[in-house]
Structure formats: C-alpha cells, structure tokens
Coordinates of C-alpha atoms in Angstrom, one line a residue:
X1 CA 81.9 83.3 -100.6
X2 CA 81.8 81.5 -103.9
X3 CA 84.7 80.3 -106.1
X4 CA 85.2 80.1 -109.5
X5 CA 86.7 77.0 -111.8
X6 CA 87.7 77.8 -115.6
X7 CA 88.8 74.0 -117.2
X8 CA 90.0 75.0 -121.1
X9 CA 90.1 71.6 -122.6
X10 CA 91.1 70.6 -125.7
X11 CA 87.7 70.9 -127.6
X12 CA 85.7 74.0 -124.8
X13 CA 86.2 75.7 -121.6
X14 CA 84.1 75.5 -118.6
X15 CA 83.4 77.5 -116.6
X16 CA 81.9 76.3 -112.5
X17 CA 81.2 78.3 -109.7
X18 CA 80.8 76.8 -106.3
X19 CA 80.1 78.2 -102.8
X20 CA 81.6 77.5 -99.7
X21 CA 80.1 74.4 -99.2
X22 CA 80.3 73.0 -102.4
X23 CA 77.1 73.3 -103.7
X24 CA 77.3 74.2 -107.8
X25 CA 75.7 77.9 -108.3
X26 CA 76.0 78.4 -112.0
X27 CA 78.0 76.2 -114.8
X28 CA 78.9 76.9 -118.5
X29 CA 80.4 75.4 -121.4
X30 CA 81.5 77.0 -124.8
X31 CA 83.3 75.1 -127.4
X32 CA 86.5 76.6 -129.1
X33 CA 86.9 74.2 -132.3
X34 CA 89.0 76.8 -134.0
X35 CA 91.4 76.3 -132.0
X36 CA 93.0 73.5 -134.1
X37 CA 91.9 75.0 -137.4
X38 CA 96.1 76.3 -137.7
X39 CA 97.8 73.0 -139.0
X40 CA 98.6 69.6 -138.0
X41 CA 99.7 69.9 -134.4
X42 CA 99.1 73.5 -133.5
X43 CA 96.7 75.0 -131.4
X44 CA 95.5 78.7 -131.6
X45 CA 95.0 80.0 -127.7
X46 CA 93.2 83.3 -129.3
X47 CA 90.0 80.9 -129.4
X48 CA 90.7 79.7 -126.0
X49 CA 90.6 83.0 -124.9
X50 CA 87.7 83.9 -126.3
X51 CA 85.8 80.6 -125.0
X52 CA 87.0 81.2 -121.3
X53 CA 85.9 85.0 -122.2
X54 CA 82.6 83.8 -123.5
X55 CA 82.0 80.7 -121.0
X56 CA 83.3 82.8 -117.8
X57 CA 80.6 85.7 -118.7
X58 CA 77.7 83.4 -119.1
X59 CA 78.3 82.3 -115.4
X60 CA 78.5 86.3 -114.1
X61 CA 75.6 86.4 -115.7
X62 CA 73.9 83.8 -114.1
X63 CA 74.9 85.0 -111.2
X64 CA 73.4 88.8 -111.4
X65 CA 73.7 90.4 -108.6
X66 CA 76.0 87.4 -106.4
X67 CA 78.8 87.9 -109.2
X68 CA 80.6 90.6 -106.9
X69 CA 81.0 87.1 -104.0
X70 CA 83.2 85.3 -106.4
X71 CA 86.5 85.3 -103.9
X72 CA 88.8 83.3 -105.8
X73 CA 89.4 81.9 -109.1
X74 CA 90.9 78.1 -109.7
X75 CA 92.5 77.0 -113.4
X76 CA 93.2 73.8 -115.2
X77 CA 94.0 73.4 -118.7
X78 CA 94.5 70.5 -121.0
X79 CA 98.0 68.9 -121.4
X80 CA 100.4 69.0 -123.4
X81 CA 100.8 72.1 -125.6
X82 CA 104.2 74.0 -125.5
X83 CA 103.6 77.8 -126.3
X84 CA 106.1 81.2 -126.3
X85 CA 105.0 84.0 -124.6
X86 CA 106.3 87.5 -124.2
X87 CA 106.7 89.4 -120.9
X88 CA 103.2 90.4 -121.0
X89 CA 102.0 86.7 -121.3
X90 CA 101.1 87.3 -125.1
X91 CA 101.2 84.4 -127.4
X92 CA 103.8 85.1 -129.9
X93 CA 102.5 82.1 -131.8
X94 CA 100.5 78.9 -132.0
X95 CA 101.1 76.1 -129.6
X96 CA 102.7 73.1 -130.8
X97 CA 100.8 70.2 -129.1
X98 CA 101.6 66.4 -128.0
X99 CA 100.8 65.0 -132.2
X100 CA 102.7 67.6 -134.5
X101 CA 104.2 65.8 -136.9
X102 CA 107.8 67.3 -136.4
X103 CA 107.9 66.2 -132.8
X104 CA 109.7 62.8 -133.4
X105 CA 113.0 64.2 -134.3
X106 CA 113.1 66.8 -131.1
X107 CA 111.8 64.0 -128.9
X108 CA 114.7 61.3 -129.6
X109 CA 117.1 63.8 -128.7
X110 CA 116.1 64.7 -125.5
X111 CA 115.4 60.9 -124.6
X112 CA 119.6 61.1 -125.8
X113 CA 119.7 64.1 -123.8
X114 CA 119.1 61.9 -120.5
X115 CA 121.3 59.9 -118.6
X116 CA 119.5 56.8 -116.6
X117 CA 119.6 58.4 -113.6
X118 CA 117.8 61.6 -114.9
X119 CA 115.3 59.2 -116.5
X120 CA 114.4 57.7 -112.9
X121 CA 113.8 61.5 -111.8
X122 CA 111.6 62.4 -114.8
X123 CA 109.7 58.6 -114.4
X124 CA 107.9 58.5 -117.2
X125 CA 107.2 56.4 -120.3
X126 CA 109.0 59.1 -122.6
X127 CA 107.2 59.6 -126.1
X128 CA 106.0 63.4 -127.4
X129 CA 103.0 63.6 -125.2
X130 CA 105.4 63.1 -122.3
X131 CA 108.4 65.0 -123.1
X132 CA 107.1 68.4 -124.5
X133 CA 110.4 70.3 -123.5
X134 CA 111.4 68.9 -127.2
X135 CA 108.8 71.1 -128.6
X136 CA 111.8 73.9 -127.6
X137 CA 113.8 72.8 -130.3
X138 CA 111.3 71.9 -132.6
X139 CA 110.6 75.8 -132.3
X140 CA 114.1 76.7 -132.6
X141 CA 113.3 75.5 -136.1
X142 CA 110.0 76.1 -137.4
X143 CA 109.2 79.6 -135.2
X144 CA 113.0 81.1 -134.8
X145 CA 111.3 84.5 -134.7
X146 CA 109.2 84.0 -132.1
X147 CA 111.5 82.0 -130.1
X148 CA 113.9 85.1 -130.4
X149 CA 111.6 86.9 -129.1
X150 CA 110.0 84.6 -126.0
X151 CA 110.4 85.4 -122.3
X152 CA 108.9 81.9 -121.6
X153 CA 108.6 79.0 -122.9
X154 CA 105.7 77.2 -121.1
X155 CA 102.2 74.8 -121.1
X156 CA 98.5 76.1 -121.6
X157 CA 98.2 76.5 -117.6
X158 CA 101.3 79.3 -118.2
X159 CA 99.9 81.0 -120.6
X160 CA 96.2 81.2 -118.8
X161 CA 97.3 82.3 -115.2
X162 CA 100.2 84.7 -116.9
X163 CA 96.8 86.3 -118.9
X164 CA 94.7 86.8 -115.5
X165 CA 97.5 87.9 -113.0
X166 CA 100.8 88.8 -115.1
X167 CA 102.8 86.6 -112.7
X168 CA 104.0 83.3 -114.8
X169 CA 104.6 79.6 -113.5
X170 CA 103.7 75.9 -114.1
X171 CA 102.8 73.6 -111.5
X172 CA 104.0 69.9 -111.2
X173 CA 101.5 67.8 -112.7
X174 CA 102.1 69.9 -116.1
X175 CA 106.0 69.9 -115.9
X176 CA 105.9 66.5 -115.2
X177 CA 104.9 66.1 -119.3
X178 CA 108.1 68.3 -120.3
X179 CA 110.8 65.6 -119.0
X180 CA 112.6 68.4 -117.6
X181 CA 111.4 68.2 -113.9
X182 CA 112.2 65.7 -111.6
X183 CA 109.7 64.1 -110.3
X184 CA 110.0 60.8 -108.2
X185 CA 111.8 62.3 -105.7
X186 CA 109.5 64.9 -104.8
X187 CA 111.4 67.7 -105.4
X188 CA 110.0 68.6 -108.3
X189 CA 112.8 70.8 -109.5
X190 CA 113.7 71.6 -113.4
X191 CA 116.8 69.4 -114.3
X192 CA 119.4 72.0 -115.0
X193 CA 122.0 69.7 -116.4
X194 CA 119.1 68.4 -118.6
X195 CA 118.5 72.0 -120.1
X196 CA 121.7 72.9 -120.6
X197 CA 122.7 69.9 -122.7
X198 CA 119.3 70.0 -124.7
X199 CA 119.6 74.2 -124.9
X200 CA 117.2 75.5 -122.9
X201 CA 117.8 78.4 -121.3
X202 CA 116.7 78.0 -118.0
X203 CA 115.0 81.8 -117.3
X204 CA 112.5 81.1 -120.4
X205 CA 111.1 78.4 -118.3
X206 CA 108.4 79.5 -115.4
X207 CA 109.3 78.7 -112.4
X208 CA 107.5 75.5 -110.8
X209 CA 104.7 76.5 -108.0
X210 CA 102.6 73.9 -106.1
X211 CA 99.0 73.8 -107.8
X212 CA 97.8 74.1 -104.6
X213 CA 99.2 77.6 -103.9
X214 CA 98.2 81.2 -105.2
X215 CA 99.7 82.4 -108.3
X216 CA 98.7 86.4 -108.0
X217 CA 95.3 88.5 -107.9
X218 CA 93.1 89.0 -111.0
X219 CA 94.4 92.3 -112.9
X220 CA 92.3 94.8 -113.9
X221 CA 92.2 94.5 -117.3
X222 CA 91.1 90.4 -116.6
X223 CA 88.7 91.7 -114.0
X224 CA 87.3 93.7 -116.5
X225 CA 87.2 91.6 -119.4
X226 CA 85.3 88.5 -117.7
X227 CA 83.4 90.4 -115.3
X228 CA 84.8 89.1 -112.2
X229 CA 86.3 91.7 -108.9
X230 CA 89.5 93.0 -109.4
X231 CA 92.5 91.5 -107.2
X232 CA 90.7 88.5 -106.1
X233 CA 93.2 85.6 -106.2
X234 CA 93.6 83.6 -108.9
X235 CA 95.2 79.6 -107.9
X236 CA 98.4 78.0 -110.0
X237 CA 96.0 74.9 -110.9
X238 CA 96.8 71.8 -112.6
X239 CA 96.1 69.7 -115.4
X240 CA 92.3 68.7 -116.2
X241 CA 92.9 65.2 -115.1
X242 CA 94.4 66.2 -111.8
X243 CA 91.7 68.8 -111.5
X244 CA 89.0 65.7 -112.1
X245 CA 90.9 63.8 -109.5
X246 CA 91.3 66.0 -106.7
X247 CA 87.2 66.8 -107.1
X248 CA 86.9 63.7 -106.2
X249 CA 89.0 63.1 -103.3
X250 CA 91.8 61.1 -105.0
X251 CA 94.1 59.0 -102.5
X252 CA 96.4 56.0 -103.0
X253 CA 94.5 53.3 -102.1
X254 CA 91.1 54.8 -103.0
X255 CA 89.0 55.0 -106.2
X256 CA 90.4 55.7 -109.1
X257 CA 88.3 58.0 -112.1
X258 CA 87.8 56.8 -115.3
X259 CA 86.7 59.9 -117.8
X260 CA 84.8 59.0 -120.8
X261 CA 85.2 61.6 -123.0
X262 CA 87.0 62.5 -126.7
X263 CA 89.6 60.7 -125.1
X264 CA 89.2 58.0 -122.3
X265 CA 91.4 58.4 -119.2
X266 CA 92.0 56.4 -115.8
X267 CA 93.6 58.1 -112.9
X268 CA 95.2 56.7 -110.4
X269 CA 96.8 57.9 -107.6
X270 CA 99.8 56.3 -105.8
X271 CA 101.3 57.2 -103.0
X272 CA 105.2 56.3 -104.3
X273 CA 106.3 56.5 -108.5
X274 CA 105.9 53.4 -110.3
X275 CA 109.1 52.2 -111.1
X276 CA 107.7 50.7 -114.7
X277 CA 107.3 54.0 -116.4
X278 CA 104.3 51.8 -118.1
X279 CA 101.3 53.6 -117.8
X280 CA 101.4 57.9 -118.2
X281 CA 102.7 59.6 -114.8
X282 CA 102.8 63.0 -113.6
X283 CA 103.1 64.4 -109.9
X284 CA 99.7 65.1 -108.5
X285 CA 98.3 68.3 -107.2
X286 CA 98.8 66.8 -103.5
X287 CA 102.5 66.7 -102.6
X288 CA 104.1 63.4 -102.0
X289 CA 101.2 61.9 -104.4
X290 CA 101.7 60.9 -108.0
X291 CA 98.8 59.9 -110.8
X292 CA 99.5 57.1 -113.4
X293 CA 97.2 57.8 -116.2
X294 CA 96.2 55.1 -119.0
X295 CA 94.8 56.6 -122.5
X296 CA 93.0 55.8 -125.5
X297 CA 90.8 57.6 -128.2
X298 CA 87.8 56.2 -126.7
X299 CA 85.5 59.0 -127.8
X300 CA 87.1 59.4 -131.5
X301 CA 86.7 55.6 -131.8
X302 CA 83.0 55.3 -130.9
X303 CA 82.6 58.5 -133.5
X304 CA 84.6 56.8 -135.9
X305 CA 82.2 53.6 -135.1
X306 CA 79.4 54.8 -135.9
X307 CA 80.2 56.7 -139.0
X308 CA 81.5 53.4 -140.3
X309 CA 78.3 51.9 -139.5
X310 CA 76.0 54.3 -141.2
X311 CA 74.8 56.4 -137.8
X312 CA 76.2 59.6 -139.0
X313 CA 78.4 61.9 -137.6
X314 CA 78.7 63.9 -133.9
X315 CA 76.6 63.1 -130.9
X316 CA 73.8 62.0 -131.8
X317 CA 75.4 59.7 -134.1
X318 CA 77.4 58.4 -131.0
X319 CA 74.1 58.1 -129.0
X320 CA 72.5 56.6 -131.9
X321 CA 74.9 53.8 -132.2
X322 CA 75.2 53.2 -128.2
X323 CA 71.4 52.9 -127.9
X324 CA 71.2 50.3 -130.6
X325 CA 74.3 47.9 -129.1
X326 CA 72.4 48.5 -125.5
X327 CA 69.1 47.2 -127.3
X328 CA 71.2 44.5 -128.8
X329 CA 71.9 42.1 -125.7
X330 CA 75.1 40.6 -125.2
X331 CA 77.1 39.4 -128.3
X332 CA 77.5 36.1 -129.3
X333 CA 81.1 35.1 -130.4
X334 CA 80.6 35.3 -133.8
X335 CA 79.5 39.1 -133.6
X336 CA 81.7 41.5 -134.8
X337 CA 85.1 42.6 -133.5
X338 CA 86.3 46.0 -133.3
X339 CA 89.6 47.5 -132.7
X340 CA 88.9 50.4 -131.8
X341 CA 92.9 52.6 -132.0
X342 CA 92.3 55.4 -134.8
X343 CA 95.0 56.6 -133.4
X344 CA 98.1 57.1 -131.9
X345 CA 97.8 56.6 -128.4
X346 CA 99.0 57.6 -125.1
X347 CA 100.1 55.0 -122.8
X348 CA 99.9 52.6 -121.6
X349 CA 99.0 50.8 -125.4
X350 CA 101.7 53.0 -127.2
X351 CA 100.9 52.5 -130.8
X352 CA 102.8 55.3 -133.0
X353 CA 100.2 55.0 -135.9
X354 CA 96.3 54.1 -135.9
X355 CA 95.6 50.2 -135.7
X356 CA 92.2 50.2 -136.8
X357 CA 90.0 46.7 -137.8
X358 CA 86.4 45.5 -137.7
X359 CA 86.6 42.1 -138.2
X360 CA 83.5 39.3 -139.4
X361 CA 81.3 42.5 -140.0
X362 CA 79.2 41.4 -143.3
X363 CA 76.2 42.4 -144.9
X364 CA 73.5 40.3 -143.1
X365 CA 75.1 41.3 -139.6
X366 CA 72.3 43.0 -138.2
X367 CA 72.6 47.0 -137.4
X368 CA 72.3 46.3 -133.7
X369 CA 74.5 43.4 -133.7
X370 CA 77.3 45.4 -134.9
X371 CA 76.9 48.4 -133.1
X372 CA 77.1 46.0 -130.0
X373 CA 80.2 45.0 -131.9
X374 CA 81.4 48.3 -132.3
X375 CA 80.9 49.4 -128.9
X376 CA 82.0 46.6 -127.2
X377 CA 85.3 46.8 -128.8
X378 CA 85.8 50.2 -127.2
X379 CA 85.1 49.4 -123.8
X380 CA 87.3 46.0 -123.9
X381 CA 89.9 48.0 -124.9
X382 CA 88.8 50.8 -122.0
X383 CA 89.0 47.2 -119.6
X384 CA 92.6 46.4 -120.9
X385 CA 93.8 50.7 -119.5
X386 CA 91.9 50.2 -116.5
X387 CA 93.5 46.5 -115.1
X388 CA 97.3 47.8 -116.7
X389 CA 96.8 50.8 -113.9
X390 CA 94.3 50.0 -111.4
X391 CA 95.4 46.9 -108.4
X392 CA 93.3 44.3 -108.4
X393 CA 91.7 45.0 -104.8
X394 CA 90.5 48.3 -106.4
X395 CA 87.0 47.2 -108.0
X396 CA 84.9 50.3 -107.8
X397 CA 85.7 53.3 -110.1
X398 CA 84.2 56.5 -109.6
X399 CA 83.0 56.9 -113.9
X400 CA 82.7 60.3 -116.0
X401 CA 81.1 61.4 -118.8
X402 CA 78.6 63.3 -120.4
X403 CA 76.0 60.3 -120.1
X404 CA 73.0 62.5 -118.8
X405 CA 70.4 60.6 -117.7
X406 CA 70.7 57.8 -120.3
X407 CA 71.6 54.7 -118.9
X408 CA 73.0 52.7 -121.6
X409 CA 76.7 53.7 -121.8
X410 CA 77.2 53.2 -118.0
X411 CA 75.5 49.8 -117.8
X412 CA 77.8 48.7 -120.9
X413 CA 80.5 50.0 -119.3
X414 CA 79.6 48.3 -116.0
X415 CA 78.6 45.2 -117.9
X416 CA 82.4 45.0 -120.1
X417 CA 84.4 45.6 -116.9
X418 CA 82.8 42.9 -114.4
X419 CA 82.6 46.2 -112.0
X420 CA 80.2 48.1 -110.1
X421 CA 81.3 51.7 -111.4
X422 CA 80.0 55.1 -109.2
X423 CA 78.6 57.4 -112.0
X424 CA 79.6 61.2 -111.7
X425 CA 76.6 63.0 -113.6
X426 CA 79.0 66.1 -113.0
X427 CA 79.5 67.2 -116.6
X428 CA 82.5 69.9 -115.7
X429 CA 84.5 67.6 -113.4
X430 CA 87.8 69.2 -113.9
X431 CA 86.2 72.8 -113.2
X432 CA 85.1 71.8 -110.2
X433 CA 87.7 70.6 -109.1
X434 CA 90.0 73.9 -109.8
X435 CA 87.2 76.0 -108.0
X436 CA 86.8 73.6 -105.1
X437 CA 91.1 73.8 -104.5
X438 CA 89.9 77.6 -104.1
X439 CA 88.2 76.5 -100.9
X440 CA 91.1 74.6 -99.4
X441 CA 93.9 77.2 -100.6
X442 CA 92.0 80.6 -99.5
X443 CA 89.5 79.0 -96.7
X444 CA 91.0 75.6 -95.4
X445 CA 87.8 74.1 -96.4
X446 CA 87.6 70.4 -98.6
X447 CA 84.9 70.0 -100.7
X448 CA 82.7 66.8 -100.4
X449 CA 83.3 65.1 -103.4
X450 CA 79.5 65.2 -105.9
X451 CA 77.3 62.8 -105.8
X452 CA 77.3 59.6 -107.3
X453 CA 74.6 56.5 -108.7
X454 CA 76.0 53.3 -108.5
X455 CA 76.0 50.8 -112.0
X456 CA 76.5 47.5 -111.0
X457 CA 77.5 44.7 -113.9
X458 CA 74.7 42.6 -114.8
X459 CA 75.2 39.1 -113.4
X460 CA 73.2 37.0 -116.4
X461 CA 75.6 38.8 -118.7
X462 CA 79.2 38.0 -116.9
X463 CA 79.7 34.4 -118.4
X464 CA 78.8 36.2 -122.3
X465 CA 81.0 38.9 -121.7
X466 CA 83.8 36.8 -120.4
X467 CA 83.9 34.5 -123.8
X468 CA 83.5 37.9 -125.8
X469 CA 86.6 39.2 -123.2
X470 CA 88.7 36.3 -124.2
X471 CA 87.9 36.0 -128.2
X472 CA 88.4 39.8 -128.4
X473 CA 92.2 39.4 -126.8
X474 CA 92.7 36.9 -129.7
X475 CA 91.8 39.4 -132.3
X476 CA 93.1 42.6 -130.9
X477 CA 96.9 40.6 -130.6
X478 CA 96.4 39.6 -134.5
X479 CA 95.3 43.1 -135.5
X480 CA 97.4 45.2 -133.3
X481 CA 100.6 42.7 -133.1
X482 CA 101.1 43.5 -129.5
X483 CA 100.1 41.4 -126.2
X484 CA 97.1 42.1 -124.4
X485 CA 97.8 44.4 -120.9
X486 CA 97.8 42.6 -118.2
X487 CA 97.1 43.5 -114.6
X488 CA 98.8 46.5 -112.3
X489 CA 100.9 43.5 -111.0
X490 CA 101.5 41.5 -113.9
X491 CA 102.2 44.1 -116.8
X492 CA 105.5 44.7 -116.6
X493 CA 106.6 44.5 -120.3
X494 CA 105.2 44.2 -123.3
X495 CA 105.6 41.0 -125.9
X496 CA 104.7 40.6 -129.6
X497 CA 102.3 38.1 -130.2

C-alpha cells in the first residue's frame, strides 16, 4: 500500500508518496508562477492544474512499476481563494484571492452582515483573508456572467477534489476563512441566516465534510490524466497549514510548527476557541481541535532585504544575504534596524498597507553588518507572532523550511527566539501530511511524525540578542505606530504607541 499527497500552494504543487509505514517513496515539486500572472488579486487554477498534472506524473514515474500500489490519494490546497465552478467542477473564471484590491468594500458588509452572536460562532479576527464569502459579492460585480452561470461557489480544495472525483465539498479548516461557518461550537455548520442577509444562495455553497473523511474515488478521466488507478479514493483534505500540522502530530498542549517559507506561519493548536479573535483561527482537521495561526511576509521580506542590500534577487540572493548576517556575529546596538512588513499582513500584526524601514543603515555599515541587520529584523518580528500565539510553557517548536543542510537560518532563528527549535528537513510538509491522513482514513494507521535535528540558541549570544530584542521593539513601535505583541497571556489588545 502506498498513499499519495498533492499540496498546490500558492507558488508550486507537491506532490508525496508515502507507504504504509510512513517511509517517503518518491517526492516532487513543480512551480506554477503563472498562476498570478491574471491581475491584482486573481489566481489562474489552469496553471495549478497543470503543476499537480506535471508534479503528480514525475512521482508515477518514479515509481515505475509500484505506481499501480498507490491506494489512496490525500489533498491540501493553499487558503484563501474564492472560485465559481460549473457542475462539472470547471472554473468558469479566475479565483479572486485574500489581497484583491476590490475586497474591502464586500468585506465591511459582511462584518455588517453579522450580529455578535454570529461573530462568536465564526471566531475569527474578520479582515479579507478571513472572510472570503465577501468575494461572492465582489463577483456579483466584476464576473456577473460567470456567477450566473456557477453551481458553486467554493475554495481551491473545492475546486481540486471536484476535478479528481466529481463529488464537491469543503472541509472546516477552509470554511472557517469564509465567515460563513460556525466554528467555536463545533458544529461547523454554514450560517444560514448569515447567507441569506448577505445573498448567498445556500445550494452554490459545497457542503462542509470532515477533512478527515473520503470525498469520492478518482474518475477515469483523473486516473488517466495523472497516471494514477482508477477509483482509488481520493480524501476531502484541508488547508496546507493544517496538512503541515497534522504531519506532525499537532495536539493542544504540544509543539507548535513554525513554517518558514514565502510567508512565515505558527500553528497552534488548542483544544477550546480563543475567545480574543487575535491571532488567525480556523477549525483543525481533528474534530473538537482548533489552530490559531500568526502571519507575516517573512520570505518576501528577507527577498526584499537583500535586493535592497545589493545581493540580488531569488534564492540565491536570499542565501547570499543569510550567509553573510550568520558570518556577521551578533549585532551591536548601533547596527541596523529593519522592519521587515512589505506588506499587508495576516494576523496577528494587522497592518492594511506595507510598513517598511531600515533604519541607521549608512554607507560605511559593513555588508555583513547589515545583512545581520536585515535578517535580524525578520526573525524579531517572526519572535513577536510566535509569543502572541504560543503559551509560555511551550518552548520548543517543531521549525520548517527549505533550509537543506545549511545551518545558518536555523541557528539565527534559534539564536533571535531564546529557543531550542526541532528542524523538519521535510521540504513538502503539507503533502505529507494529506497522504499520511490516507493512512488513518483508509487503514487506521498514524503516521510517526519525520524526523527532526534539534537547534538550540547559543548561550554567549542571549545577553546581545536580548539588548537587540529590546532596541528593536523601540523602533518597530516608531515605524509601525502600533505596540509590540505581547505574550499568549498578555496580548489581549492592541495600543498605539
């Protein structure tokens, strides 16, 4: 037996297969940048069909002749982008994702839409990227054709499990960005008097299935396409960060995930709702379990870092410009500061427009002093997501990223946090993690969680780090205008400066 995990992200899809005891038999990865060549705020899924087309064949053809012992198939998809679909499952048009520029509009009416009590149910801090049943009438307006012509109105993980088994759905932890579902009691259950106020009809929405649960079998024409059996099932699935999570055993109480890629992401998972709608929340793939999330452009920062700072551009750039800072030692206060929110953000920083400085950079800073700079001021902000969602008894994180076997990054990381971190060297988390809820959903089996290398902070840089720490709260509050976050405990509202 061997299962197979397709992850389409927002930049590539990969592609994982596992067998039945968890060990990885083939892996692939195939970008789809295309896919938000169609305007501000819209995403093309043709190129995500062609990537999971592309990334799923190179893995059947790694596998040969043990292609035909792929038994099930497990999906997760990036979050949020709202898309129309026929009966078939078709696209009728681009997706309109989390940043379009027309989203405000929508969004402040359905916040209207909802009465306090119907807030408390959806639990969420409310903004675009968490209420993408506005994209609905944002539609109504910009695509009346299409819309006229939709049998749902759904989320990337519609759209891909509609394509491979014709049967449409969505499953909690990607309803729970629509504020239409409700969430904190568990029932998770579209809000009827919600879509009839805001004008949603309630049969273009797919019904909500647990991720955990099977959506259909493959069809023919998908088992023909990706080379894969026919009628093999295919799971509902999640989001990616769920997907990440649950491959690594998420509980409340236990590690939380930090994911270090183009954007930067801590998961944690809680075993009631957080009442502070704070941080990002969504029901997790486990029922009874939710995951607050807290987000920054972590990855588009440290690009945006070392293009300022004459590396270049794209990952070697990145590389480049983390090498240099790791080289550099740790900073003394007069280094350079940067602020690193090129940006909007997600929760739990909220900033509606980029707040972008780096301050006491001048031409006789050293190159490797100001990368240090630059860096630094990427994973202080990193620190400030990580204490607004994680408690304070929680001091290992299990770490993710394309890091490879370069030790820089995670020693940085380690270093900036005051934290031993557990390094995942898993490049397709979230893929694994759909094909390992395979095991559990068609064989009752739980995947150990992969193996980790622990980074431990280095203790002749803590009392450095912690001056840095505190000068870099100064800045950040006279650049961004906002308090530092707090602590899980402590950050209950935000203050100007």
């Amino acid at each position: 037996m061997a299962y197979l995990g397709i992850d389409v992200g927002t930049s590539a899809t990969k592609a994982v297969v596992i067998d039945s005891d968890g060990t990885v038999l083939a892996r692939s990865r195939v970008p789809h940048p295309s896919a938000r060549g169609c305007g501000p705020g819209r995403a093309d899924p043709a190129a995500w069909r062609s990537s999971v087309i592309a990334t799923v064949g190179t893995v059947v053809e790694t596998l040969g002749t043990n292609a035909p012992a792929v038994t099930g198939v497990g999906l997760d998809t990036h979050c949020p982008t709202a898309l129309l679909l026929d009966a078939s499952g078709r696209p009728l048009t681009s997706g309109v994702t989390w940043d379009h520029p027309g989203l405000a509009g929508p969004t402040a009416d359905l916040i209207n839409a909802l009465s306090p009590d119907e807030i408390r149910l959806v639990g969420n801090h409310l903004m675009p990227a968490t209420a993408m049943g506005a994209a609905y009438r944002l539609l109504q307006s910009i695509e009346s054709e299409a819309l006229s012509a939709a049998t749902t109105f759904g989320l990337a993980g519609t759209w891909l499990g509609q394509w491979l088994t014709g049967q449409r759905a969505i499953d909690p932890t990607q309803a729970s960005y629509t504020a239409l579902m409700s969430s904190t009691d568990g029932s998770c259950r579209w809000l009827t008097d919600v879509l009839t106020r805001f004008g949603v009809p309630p049969h273009q929405l797919p019904p909500i299935r647990p991720s955990l649960s099977v959506l259909g079998l493959l069809t023919r024409d998908a088992a023909e396409i990706l080379g894969l059996p026919q009628g093999i099932p295919v799971l509902v699935g999640s989001g990616d960060t769920p997907a990440a999570s649950y491959a690594l055993g998420a509980a409340p109480g236990g590690r939380p995930l930090f994911i270090m890629g183009t954007t930067h992401v801590v998961s944690n998972a809680l075993a009631e709702p957080d009442p502070r709608a704070l941080a990002l929340q969504r029901s997790d793939v486990r029922t009874g379990q939710w995951l607050i999330n807290g987000v920054i452009n972590g990855g588009d920062a440290l690009a945006d870092g070392a293009a300022r700072l004459g590396f270049g551009t794209g990952d070697a750039a990145v590389a480049r410009l983390v090498t240099a800072a790791f080289e550099a030692g740790p900073a003394d206060p007069g280094s350079p500061v940067f602020i690193p929110h090129t940006r909007p953000e997600r929760g739990p920083l909220w900033f509606d427009e980029p707040r972008t400085a780096l301050v006491g950079l001048d031409a006789q800073t050293p190159a490797p002093v100001a990368a240090r700079g630059v860096v630094e001021g990427v994973l202080f902000a990193d620190r400030m997501i990580i204490e607004s969602c994680v408690g304070a008894d929680q001091r290992t994180l299990y770490v993710s990223g394309a890091f490879g076997d370069e030790p820089a990054l995670p020693q940085l990381l380690a270093d900036v946090l005051d934290r031993d971190i557990l390094v995942v060297d898993e490049s397709h988390l979230p893929a694994l993690g759909a094909a390992a809820m395979c095991g559990e959903v068609l064989d009752g089996r739980v995947m150990m969680p992969p193996q980790t290398r622990r980074v431990s902070p280095r203790a002749e840089w803590r009392e450095a780090v912690a001056e840095r720490w505190d000068h870099y709260r100064d800045v950040w509050c006279t650049v961004t205008g906002v308090a530092p976050l707090d602590t899980l405990d402590e950050a209950k509202t935000r203050n100007l400066c």
